Amino acid sequence: MLLLRRATLVKANTTTQVIGFSASARLISARSSCSTSRPWVATQCSASYQQRTSFAGRLSNLGISPSRQHLQQQQQQQQHGSRAMASAGRKLELEVVDIENPKEYNFILGHAHFIKTVEDIYEALVQSSTALKFGIAFNEASPGYEAMPGRKVRFDGNSEELIDLAKVNAMALGAGHTFIVFLDGGFPVNCLNAVKNVTEVCRIHCATSNPTSVVLGKTSDEAVGILGVIDGVRPLEFENDDDKKKRHEFLRMIGYKR
């Protein structure tokens, strides 16, 4: 049986033209010889299992000579698979780190890239509110080079207390390309969209003032990433009518609803 998932065969005199071949997830155009009595059926070939299941073997069964480009692509895919199998034996160590936040400041924890992250987040926060106090720290993941050493905790802000708090937490987490911003005089709701729109920012893990634990994955002492966060505590029950009324009144008391 021919190992085709999907192929469109078009009769053309005494040849069959293969328009689509999805087993390689790419479109190709080639020709294979076929019977004049049944031009829509390609002749089945006997071949070894390896030949029949390889990219070149599947084309050979159709009488098609694969191009050098397709063979190179198949070879690259096989090499990638070999590397994936080799890395499958690596171990992942889990670690939980609590965010140090004794005064319960609001903070934003996220993932970004590139060395100008702290400057761009600084500008985004300043433009959100002139009354906002903040401290930013960003873990650089790149090894760097002589002209620009890497693996630094980059930091900025307009409050020394919040800058120091951000630096301590960024170093404790140790996760590459992680940033943390501590806020005072405002809430994440005032500036979160501005931070999200910073071109270096990839994602936000949380924005909260709750006790927070960060779940880290470690493949070595040098390679650490954030897998998720535990934000606050679990709920106890559903809100009732009185709770809804209090929520409604609270939002208007603090000026977020009219």
Coordinates of C-alpha atoms in Angstrom, one line a residue:
M1 CA 0.0 0.0 0.0
L2 CA 1.3 3.4 -0.9
L3 CA 2.1 5.6 2.1
L4 CA 0.1 8.7 1.1
R5 CA -2.1 10.6 3.5
R6 CA -3.5 12.8 0.8
A7 CA -2.7 13.1 -2.8
T8 CA -4.5 14.5 -5.8
L9 CA -3.7 12.5 -8.9
V10 CA -4.5 14.1 -12.3
K11 CA -4.5 12.0 -15.5
A12 CA -2.1 13.4 -18.2
N13 CA -1.8 11.1 -21.2
T14 CA 0.2 8.2 -19.9
T15 CA 1.5 9.9 -16.8
T16 CA 0.1 10.7 -13.4
Q17 CA 1.0 14.1 -11.8
V18 CA 1.2 14.2 -8.1
I19 CA -0.1 17.7 -7.1
G20 CA -0.3 17.3 -3.3
F21 CA 1.7 15.2 -0.9
S22 CA 0.9 15.9 2.8
A23 CA 3.0 13.3 4.5
S24 CA 5.8 15.9 4.3
A25 CA 3.4 18.7 5.1
R26 CA 4.6 20.5 2.0
L27 CA 3.2 20.8 -1.6
I28 CA 5.3 19.3 -4.3
S29 CA 4.9 18.8 -8.0
A30 CA 6.4 15.8 -9.7
R31 CA 5.5 13.0 -12.1
S32 CA 5.4 9.2 -11.8
S33 CA 4.9 6.6 -14.5
C34 CA 1.6 4.6 -14.4
S35 CA -0.4 2.0 -16.3
T36 CA -2.1 3.3 -19.5
S37 CA -5.1 1.1 -18.6
R38 CA -5.4 2.6 -15.1
P39 CA -3.7 6.0 -15.3
W40 CA -5.0 7.1 -11.9
V41 CA -3.2 4.2 -10.0
A42 CA 0.5 4.4 -9.3
T43 CA 2.4 1.1 -9.5
Q44 CA 3.2 -0.4 -6.0
C45 CA 6.8 -1.1 -5.4
S46 CA 8.3 -3.6 -3.0
A47 CA 10.8 -1.9 -0.6
S48 CA 12.3 -2.3 2.8
Y49 CA 10.4 -0.8 5.8
Q50 CA 13.0 1.9 6.1
Q51 CA 12.7 2.8 2.4
R52 CA 8.9 2.8 2.6
T53 CA 8.7 5.0 5.7
S54 CA 11.4 7.5 4.7
F55 CA 10.6 10.6 2.8
A56 CA 12.7 9.5 -0.2
G57 CA 11.3 6.0 0.0
R58 CA 7.7 7.2 -0.1
L59 CA 8.5 9.3 -3.2
S60 CA 10.4 6.4 -4.7
N61 CA 7.3 4.2 -4.4
L62 CA 5.7 6.7 -6.8
G63 CA 8.6 6.6 -9.1
I64 CA 9.5 10.2 -8.1
S65 CA 13.1 11.4 -7.6
P66 CA 13.0 13.8 -4.6
S67 CA 14.8 17.1 -5.0
R68 CA 17.9 17.9 -3.0
Q69 CA 16.0 20.5 -1.1
H70 CA 13.4 18.0 0.1
L71 CA 16.1 15.6 1.1
Q72 CA 17.9 18.3 3.1
Q73 CA 14.6 19.3 4.8
Q74 CA 14.0 15.7 5.7
Q75 CA 17.5 15.3 7.1
Q76 CA 17.1 18.5 9.2
Q77 CA 13.8 17.1 10.6
Q78 CA 15.5 13.8 11.5
Q79 CA 18.4 15.6 13.2
H80 CA 16.0 17.8 15.2
G81 CA 14.2 14.6 16.3
S82 CA 17.5 13.1 17.4
R83 CA 18.3 16.2 19.5
A84 CA 14.9 16.1 21.0
M85 CA 15.4 12.5 22.0
A86 CA 18.8 13.3 23.5
S87 CA 17.3 16.1 25.6
A88 CA 14.5 13.9 26.8
G89 CA 16.8 12.4 29.4
R90 CA 17.4 15.8 31.1
K91 CA 15.9 16.3 34.5
L92 CA 13.7 19.2 35.6
E93 CA 13.9 20.3 39.2
L94 CA 11.0 22.2 40.7
E95 CA 11.4 25.0 43.3
V96 CA 9.0 27.4 45.0
V97 CA 10.2 30.9 45.9
D98 CA 8.1 33.3 47.9
I99 CA 8.0 36.9 46.9
E100 CA 9.4 39.1 49.6
N101 CA 6.9 41.9 50.1
P102 CA 6.6 42.8 53.8
K103 CA 4.6 46.0 53.2
E104 CA 2.2 44.3 50.8
Y105 CA 3.0 46.6 47.8
N106 CA 1.3 45.9 44.5
F107 CA 3.7 44.4 42.0
I108 CA 3.8 43.1 38.5
L109 CA 5.8 40.0 37.6
G110 CA 6.5 39.2 33.9
H111 CA 8.8 38.0 31.2
A112 CA 10.6 40.2 28.7
H113 CA 13.6 40.4 26.5
F114 CA 16.4 42.8 25.5
I115 CA 18.6 45.0 27.5
K116 CA 16.5 48.2 27.2
T117 CA 13.5 46.6 29.0
V118 CA 14.0 48.6 32.2
E119 CA 14.2 51.9 30.4
D120 CA 11.1 51.3 28.3
I121 CA 9.1 50.0 31.3
Y122 CA 10.3 53.1 33.3
E123 CA 8.9 55.4 30.5
A124 CA 5.6 53.5 30.4
L125 CA 5.1 53.8 34.1
V126 CA 6.0 57.5 34.3
Q127 CA 3.5 58.3 31.5
S128 CA 0.8 56.3 33.3
S129 CA 0.8 58.6 36.4
T130 CA 3.2 61.3 37.6
A131 CA 2.3 60.3 41.2
L132 CA 3.3 56.7 40.8
K133 CA 6.3 55.5 42.7
F134 CA 8.0 52.3 41.4
G135 CA 11.1 50.1 41.3
I136 CA 12.0 47.8 38.4
A137 CA 14.4 44.9 38.2
F138 CA 15.1 42.7 35.2
N139 CA 17.2 39.5 35.0
E140 CA 19.3 39.4 31.9
A141 CA 19.5 36.0 30.4
S142 CA 22.2 36.5 27.8
P143 CA 25.9 35.6 28.6
G144 CA 27.1 38.8 27.1
Y145 CA 30.5 39.6 25.7
E146 CA 33.5 41.8 26.6
A147 CA 32.0 45.1 25.4
M148 CA 28.7 44.4 27.2
P149 CA 28.9 41.8 30.0
G150 CA 25.7 39.8 30.5
R151 CA 23.8 38.0 33.3
K152 CA 23.2 41.2 35.2
V153 CA 20.2 42.3 37.2
R154 CA 19.2 45.5 35.5
F155 CA 17.2 48.0 37.5
D156 CA 15.6 51.4 37.5
G157 CA 12.8 53.4 39.2
N158 CA 12.0 56.5 41.1
S159 CA 11.9 55.1 44.6
E160 CA 15.0 53.6 46.3
E161 CA 13.0 51.5 48.6
L162 CA 11.0 49.9 45.7
I163 CA 14.1 49.5 43.6
D164 CA 15.9 47.6 46.4
L165 CA 12.8 45.4 46.9
A166 CA 12.7 44.6 43.2
K167 CA 16.4 43.8 43.0
V168 CA 16.2 41.4 46.0
N169 CA 13.2 39.5 44.5
A170 CA 14.7 39.4 41.0
M171 CA 17.9 37.9 42.3
A172 CA 16.1 35.4 44.5
L173 CA 14.0 34.2 41.6
G174 CA 17.0 34.0 39.3
A175 CA 14.8 33.2 36.3
G176 CA 16.2 34.5 33.0
H177 CA 14.4 37.4 31.3
T178 CA 12.1 37.9 34.3
F179 CA 11.1 41.3 35.4
I180 CA 9.4 42.5 38.5
V181 CA 7.9 46.0 39.2
F182 CA 6.9 47.2 42.7
L183 CA 4.3 50.0 42.9
D184 CA 3.2 52.6 45.4
G185 CA 0.8 55.5 44.9
G186 CA -1.2 53.5 42.3
F187 CA -2.4 50.1 41.3
P188 CA -1.5 47.7 38.5
V189 CA -4.9 48.5 36.9
N190 CA -3.6 52.0 36.3
C191 CA -0.5 50.9 34.3
L192 CA -0.8 47.2 33.4
N193 CA -1.8 47.8 29.8
A194 CA 1.0 50.3 29.4
V195 CA 3.5 47.7 30.6
K196 CA 1.9 45.0 28.3
N197 CA 2.4 47.3 25.4
V198 CA 6.1 47.7 25.9
T199 CA 7.7 46.0 22.9
E200 CA 10.1 43.9 25.0
V201 CA 7.4 42.4 27.3
C202 CA 6.4 38.9 26.3
R203 CA 3.9 38.0 29.0
I204 CA 2.6 38.9 32.5
H205 CA 2.6 36.2 35.2
C206 CA 0.6 38.2 37.8
A207 CA -0.2 41.6 39.1
T208 CA -1.1 41.6 42.8
S209 CA -0.4 42.6 46.4
N210 CA -1.3 39.1 47.7
P211 CA 1.2 36.7 49.3
T212 CA 2.7 35.1 46.1
S213 CA 4.8 32.0 45.5
V214 CA 6.6 31.5 42.2
V215 CA 7.0 28.0 40.8
L216 CA 10.4 27.6 39.1
G217 CA 11.7 25.0 36.8
K218 CA 15.5 24.3 36.9
T219 CA 17.4 22.3 34.3
S220 CA 20.6 23.3 36.0
D221 CA 21.9 25.9 38.5
E222 CA 22.4 28.2 35.6
A223 CA 19.1 27.7 33.8
V224 CA 15.9 28.7 35.6
G225 CA 12.4 29.6 34.3
I226 CA 9.1 30.5 35.8
L227 CA 6.4 27.8 35.3
G228 CA 3.6 29.6 37.1
V229 CA 2.6 31.5 40.2
I230 CA 0.4 30.9 43.3
D231 CA -1.4 34.2 43.9
G232 CA -3.1 34.5 47.3
V233 CA -5.3 31.9 48.8
R234 CA -8.2 29.7 47.6
P235 CA -11.9 30.9 47.8
L236 CA -14.2 29.6 50.6
E237 CA -17.6 30.2 49.1
F238 CA -19.7 32.0 46.5
E239 CA -20.7 35.6 47.0
N240 CA -24.2 36.3 48.2
D241 CA -26.5 39.3 47.5
D242 CA -24.9 41.3 50.4
D243 CA -21.4 40.6 49.1
K244 CA -22.5 41.8 45.6
K245 CA -23.8 45.0 47.2
K246 CA -20.6 45.6 49.1
R247 CA -18.5 45.0 46.0
H248 CA -20.7 47.5 44.1
E249 CA -20.3 50.2 46.8
F250 CA -16.6 49.6 47.3
L251 CA -15.7 50.2 43.6
R252 CA -17.6 53.5 43.7
M253 CA -16.1 54.5 47.0
I254 CA -12.5 54.2 45.6
G255 CA -13.6 56.0 42.4
Y256 CA -13.3 53.2 39.8
K257 CA -17.1 53.2 39.1
R258 CA -19.7 56.0 39.1

